């Protein structure tokens, strides 16, 4: 009986401790979101929009982008392994915790679509995206970026991305100007024609959320 009575306070103490840990984790998450939203508003919004919908087609849409991929890009900008002067300067001022918070913040924002009105061009892009080009040894984009364009934790979401931005990055990979994450992409873009490059960019710009899955998440 004494053992029974002693075990109750112990169980209660364990539940209280667990509750404190859960509450602390929730507070840390909320604080991370608050930190990220402040940084997004004060430092990122001028180019990328406060909620990740970029203000210019030259800049990537960050809304809905995979958090781990975003963290990797910010770390590469900070280290200088990915080059873009404005981003290198901003990223150098970010801590690891801030980078992690920004990745989590943008991942849950709702991405937009940027469809092309050129149906024929989009058709070519879909073909390359889904099948590649066996004659020029261009692999299908779907093999890495998924059928829905969501990518993976390590690979970028392409669905809904600004076509102009996608074109620019493909050209940089082809010219070997972008060297981070460049191994596979240098090979992929080597055989891409100008038509295929523009077509793939047009196609992914129109990919995105369905009515049943508004954030386009797997």
Short mmCIF file of C-alpha atoms in Angstrom, two decimals:
data_model
loop_
_atom_site.label_atom_id
_atom_site.label_comp_id
_atom_site.label_asym_id
_atom_site.label_seq_id
_atom_site.Cartn_x
_atom_site.Cartn_y
_atom_site.Cartn_z
CA UNK A 1 0.00 0.00 0.00
CA UNK A 2 2.80 2.39 0.89
CA UNK A 3 4.47 1.61 -2.44
CA UNK A 4 1.18 2.46 -4.24
CA UNK A 5 0.88 5.76 -2.42
CA UNK A 6 4.46 6.73 -3.18
CA UNK A 7 4.11 5.89 -6.88
CA UNK A 8 1.24 8.32 -7.42
CA UNK A 9 3.25 11.49 -6.62
CA UNK A 10 6.06 10.12 -8.78
CA UNK A 11 3.73 9.58 -11.73
CA UNK A 12 2.23 13.02 -11.21
CA UNK A 13 5.70 14.57 -11.12
CA UNK A 14 6.59 12.83 -14.37
CA UNK A 15 3.42 14.10 -16.06
CA UNK A 16 4.08 17.63 -14.80
CA UNK A 17 7.66 17.47 -16.08
CA UNK A 18 6.44 16.21 -19.45
CA UNK A 19 3.89 19.02 -19.61
CA UNK A 20 6.59 21.58 -18.89
CA UNK A 21 8.77 20.15 -21.66
CA UNK A 22 5.91 20.21 -24.18
CA UNK A 23 5.02 23.77 -23.21
CA UNK A 24 8.67 24.83 -23.50
CA UNK A 25 8.91 23.25 -26.93
CA UNK A 26 5.74 25.05 -28.01
CA UNK A 27 7.07 28.34 -26.70
CA UNK A 28 10.38 27.83 -28.49
CA UNK A 29 8.50 27.10 -31.73
CA UNK A 30 6.35 30.20 -31.31
CA UNK A 31 9.42 32.31 -30.55
CA UNK A 32 11.14 30.88 -33.62
CA UNK A 33 8.15 31.82 -35.77
CA UNK A 34 8.09 35.31 -34.29
CA UNK A 35 11.80 35.77 -34.93
CA UNK A 36 11.43 34.53 -38.50
CA UNK A 37 8.44 36.76 -39.25
CA UNK A 38 10.34 39.82 -38.01
CA UNK A 39 13.37 38.96 -40.15
CA UNK A 40 11.12 38.22 -43.13
CA UNK A 41 9.38 41.57 -42.75
CA UNK A 42 12.50 43.66 -42.12
CA UNK A 43 15.12 42.00 -44.32
CA UNK A 44 13.51 39.64 -46.83
CA UNK A 45 10.24 41.28 -47.83
CA UNK A 46 11.72 43.88 -50.18
CA UNK A 47 12.67 41.10 -52.61
CA UNK A 48 10.80 38.00 -51.51
CA UNK A 49 7.62 39.44 -50.01
CA UNK A 50 6.78 39.17 -46.32
CA UNK A 51 5.14 35.77 -46.81
CA UNK A 52 7.52 34.49 -49.44
CA UNK A 53 5.66 35.57 -52.57
CA UNK A 54 8.48 37.41 -54.29
CA UNK A 55 8.00 40.93 -55.57
CA UNK A 56 9.89 40.33 -58.82
CA UNK A 57 10.11 37.31 -61.13
CA UNK A 58 13.91 37.52 -60.88
CA UNK A 59 13.69 36.52 -57.21
CA UNK A 60 12.54 33.08 -56.06
CA UNK A 61 9.21 32.42 -54.42
CA UNK A 62 10.06 31.12 -50.95
CA UNK A 63 6.51 30.31 -49.84
CA UNK A 64 6.06 26.55 -49.56
CA UNK A 65 9.74 25.84 -50.16
CA UNK A 66 11.15 22.86 -48.29
CA UNK A 67 12.64 24.01 -44.98
CA UNK A 68 15.77 21.86 -45.09
CA UNK A 69 16.54 22.98 -48.63
CA UNK A 70 16.10 26.64 -47.64
CA UNK A 71 18.38 26.19 -44.66
CA UNK A 72 21.05 24.66 -46.90
CA UNK A 73 20.84 27.59 -49.35
CA UNK A 74 21.10 30.19 -46.58
CA UNK A 75 24.08 28.35 -45.10
CA UNK A 76 25.71 28.27 -48.54
CA UNK A 77 25.10 32.00 -49.01
CA UNK A 78 26.58 32.61 -45.57
CA UNK A 79 29.64 30.50 -46.35
CA UNK A 80 30.03 32.05 -49.81
CA UNK A 81 29.68 28.74 -51.66
CA UNK A 82 26.62 30.16 -53.39
CA UNK A 83 27.29 33.60 -54.81
CA UNK A 84 24.91 36.54 -54.84
CA UNK A 85 26.20 39.70 -53.20
CA UNK A 86 22.98 40.83 -51.55
CA UNK A 87 22.23 37.37 -50.14
CA UNK A 88 25.82 36.79 -49.06
CA UNK A 89 25.72 40.01 -47.01
CA UNK A 90 22.35 39.21 -45.42
CA UNK A 91 23.14 35.57 -44.66
CA UNK A 92 26.43 36.44 -42.95
CA UNK A 93 24.42 38.23 -40.27
CA UNK A 94 22.11 35.26 -39.58
CA UNK A 95 22.65 32.77 -36.77
CA UNK A 96 22.01 29.05 -37.14
CA UNK A 97 18.81 29.42 -35.10
CA UNK A 98 17.57 32.26 -37.29
CA UNK A 99 18.29 30.28 -40.46
CA UNK A 100 16.39 27.31 -39.07
CA UNK A 101 13.47 29.54 -38.08
CA UNK A 102 13.30 31.14 -41.52
CA UNK A 103 13.23 27.74 -43.22
CA UNK A 104 10.34 26.61 -41.01
CA UNK A 105 8.51 29.92 -41.49
CA UNK A 106 8.58 29.97 -45.28
CA UNK A 107 7.78 26.27 -45.62
CA UNK A 108 4.28 26.76 -44.19
CA UNK A 109 3.41 29.86 -46.22
CA UNK A 110 0.98 29.29 -49.08
CA UNK A 111 2.73 29.25 -52.48
CA UNK A 112 1.20 30.80 -55.58
CA UNK A 113 1.23 29.56 -59.16
CA UNK A 114 2.75 31.43 -62.10
CA UNK A 115 1.23 29.75 -65.16
CA UNK A 116 2.17 30.50 -68.74
CA UNK A 117 -0.46 31.33 -71.36
CA UNK A 118 1.56 29.46 -74.03
CA UNK A 119 -0.03 26.01 -73.99
CA UNK A 120 2.30 24.58 -76.64
CA UNK A 121 5.41 25.65 -74.75
CA UNK A 122 4.00 24.21 -71.53
CA UNK A 123 3.36 20.93 -73.37
CA UNK A 124 7.01 20.68 -74.37
CA UNK A 125 8.00 21.47 -70.80
CA UNK A 126 5.75 18.76 -69.41
CA UNK A 127 7.28 16.22 -71.76
CA UNK A 128 10.83 17.10 -70.68
CA UNK A 129 9.82 17.24 -67.01
CA UNK A 130 8.17 13.82 -67.09
CA UNK A 131 10.28 11.96 -69.68
CA UNK A 132 13.44 13.92 -70.34
CA UNK A 133 15.09 13.71 -73.77
CA UNK A 134 16.75 10.38 -74.50
CA UNK A 135 18.35 11.75 -77.67
CA UNK A 136 20.38 14.40 -75.85
CA UNK A 137 20.67 12.45 -72.56
CA UNK A 138 18.58 14.91 -70.56
CA UNK A 139 17.05 13.02 -67.61
CA UNK A 140 13.46 13.59 -66.56
CA UNK A 141 13.04 16.23 -63.85
CA UNK A 142 10.45 14.05 -62.15
CA UNK A 143 13.16 11.61 -61.04
CA UNK A 144 14.40 14.10 -58.44
CA UNK A 145 11.72 16.77 -58.06
CA UNK A 146 8.69 14.41 -57.93
CA UNK A 147 5.64 14.25 -60.17
CA UNK A 148 3.98 17.09 -58.29
CA UNK A 149 7.07 19.31 -58.26
CA UNK A 150 7.37 19.22 -54.47
CA UNK A 151 10.98 18.05 -54.47
CA UNK A 152 12.17 16.56 -51.17
CA UNK A 153 13.75 17.69 -47.92
CA UNK A 154 17.07 18.22 -49.73
CA UNK A 155 15.76 19.17 -53.16
CA UNK A 156 13.76 22.29 -54.03
CA UNK A 157 10.07 22.58 -54.63
CA UNK A 158 9.66 23.72 -58.24
CA UNK A 159 5.86 23.81 -58.36
CA UNK A 160 4.70 27.39 -58.85
CA UNK A 161 8.18 28.88 -58.97
CA UNK A 162 8.64 31.97 -61.13
CA UNK A 163 9.58 30.77 -64.64
CA UNK A 164 12.08 33.59 -65.09
CA UNK A 165 13.90 32.60 -61.91
CA UNK A 166 13.95 28.94 -62.97
CA UNK A 167 15.34 29.92 -66.38
CA UNK A 168 18.06 32.00 -64.76
CA UNK A 169 19.14 29.20 -62.44
CA UNK A 170 19.20 26.62 -65.22
CA UNK A 171 21.42 28.93 -67.26
CA UNK A 172 23.72 29.43 -64.28
CA UNK A 173 24.01 25.68 -63.75
CA UNK A 174 24.71 25.20 -67.46
CA UNK A 175 27.41 27.88 -67.44
CA UNK A 176 28.80 26.44 -64.17
CA UNK A 177 28.33 29.83 -62.52
CA UNK A 178 26.28 28.29 -59.73
CA UNK A 179 28.48 25.74 -58.04
CA UNK A 180 26.56 24.74 -54.92
CA UNK A 181 24.29 21.74 -55.58
CA UNK A 182 25.75 21.76 -59.08
CA UNK A 183 26.81 18.13 -59.57
CA UNK A 184 23.62 16.67 -60.98
CA UNK A 185 22.29 19.95 -62.36
CA UNK A 186 25.42 20.66 -64.39
CA UNK A 187 24.90 17.30 -66.09
CA UNK A 188 21.15 17.81 -66.52
CA UNK A 189 21.49 21.23 -68.11
CA UNK A 190 24.38 20.27 -70.39
CA UNK A 191 22.03 18.84 -73.00
CA UNK A 192 19.11 21.24 -72.57
CA UNK A 193 18.26 23.33 -75.60
CA UNK A 194 17.03 26.90 -75.21
CA UNK A 195 13.53 25.76 -76.13
CA UNK A 196 13.56 22.96 -73.54
CA UNK A 197 14.94 25.25 -70.86
CA UNK A 198 12.22 27.84 -71.39
CA UNK A 199 9.56 25.15 -71.71
CA UNK A 200 10.43 23.40 -68.44
CA UNK A 201 10.43 26.74 -66.63
CA UNK A 202 7.01 27.57 -68.07
CA UNK A 203 5.64 24.17 -67.08
CA UNK A 204 6.79 24.20 -63.44
CA UNK A 205 5.47 27.73 -62.99
CA UNK A 206 1.96 26.42 -63.49
CA UNK A 207 2.33 23.39 -61.24
CA UNK A 208 0.92 23.73 -57.76
CA UNK A 209 -1.78 23.13 -55.24
CA UNK A 210 -4.99 21.27 -55.89
CA UNK A 211 -8.33 22.07 -54.31
CA UNK A 212 -8.03 19.02 -52.06
CA UNK A 213 -4.45 19.82 -51.07
CA UNK A 214 -4.20 23.63 -50.97
CA UNK A 215 -0.59 23.77 -49.85
CA UNK A 216 0.51 21.20 -52.38
CA UNK A 217 2.01 19.01 -49.67
CA UNK A 218 2.55 15.30 -50.27
#
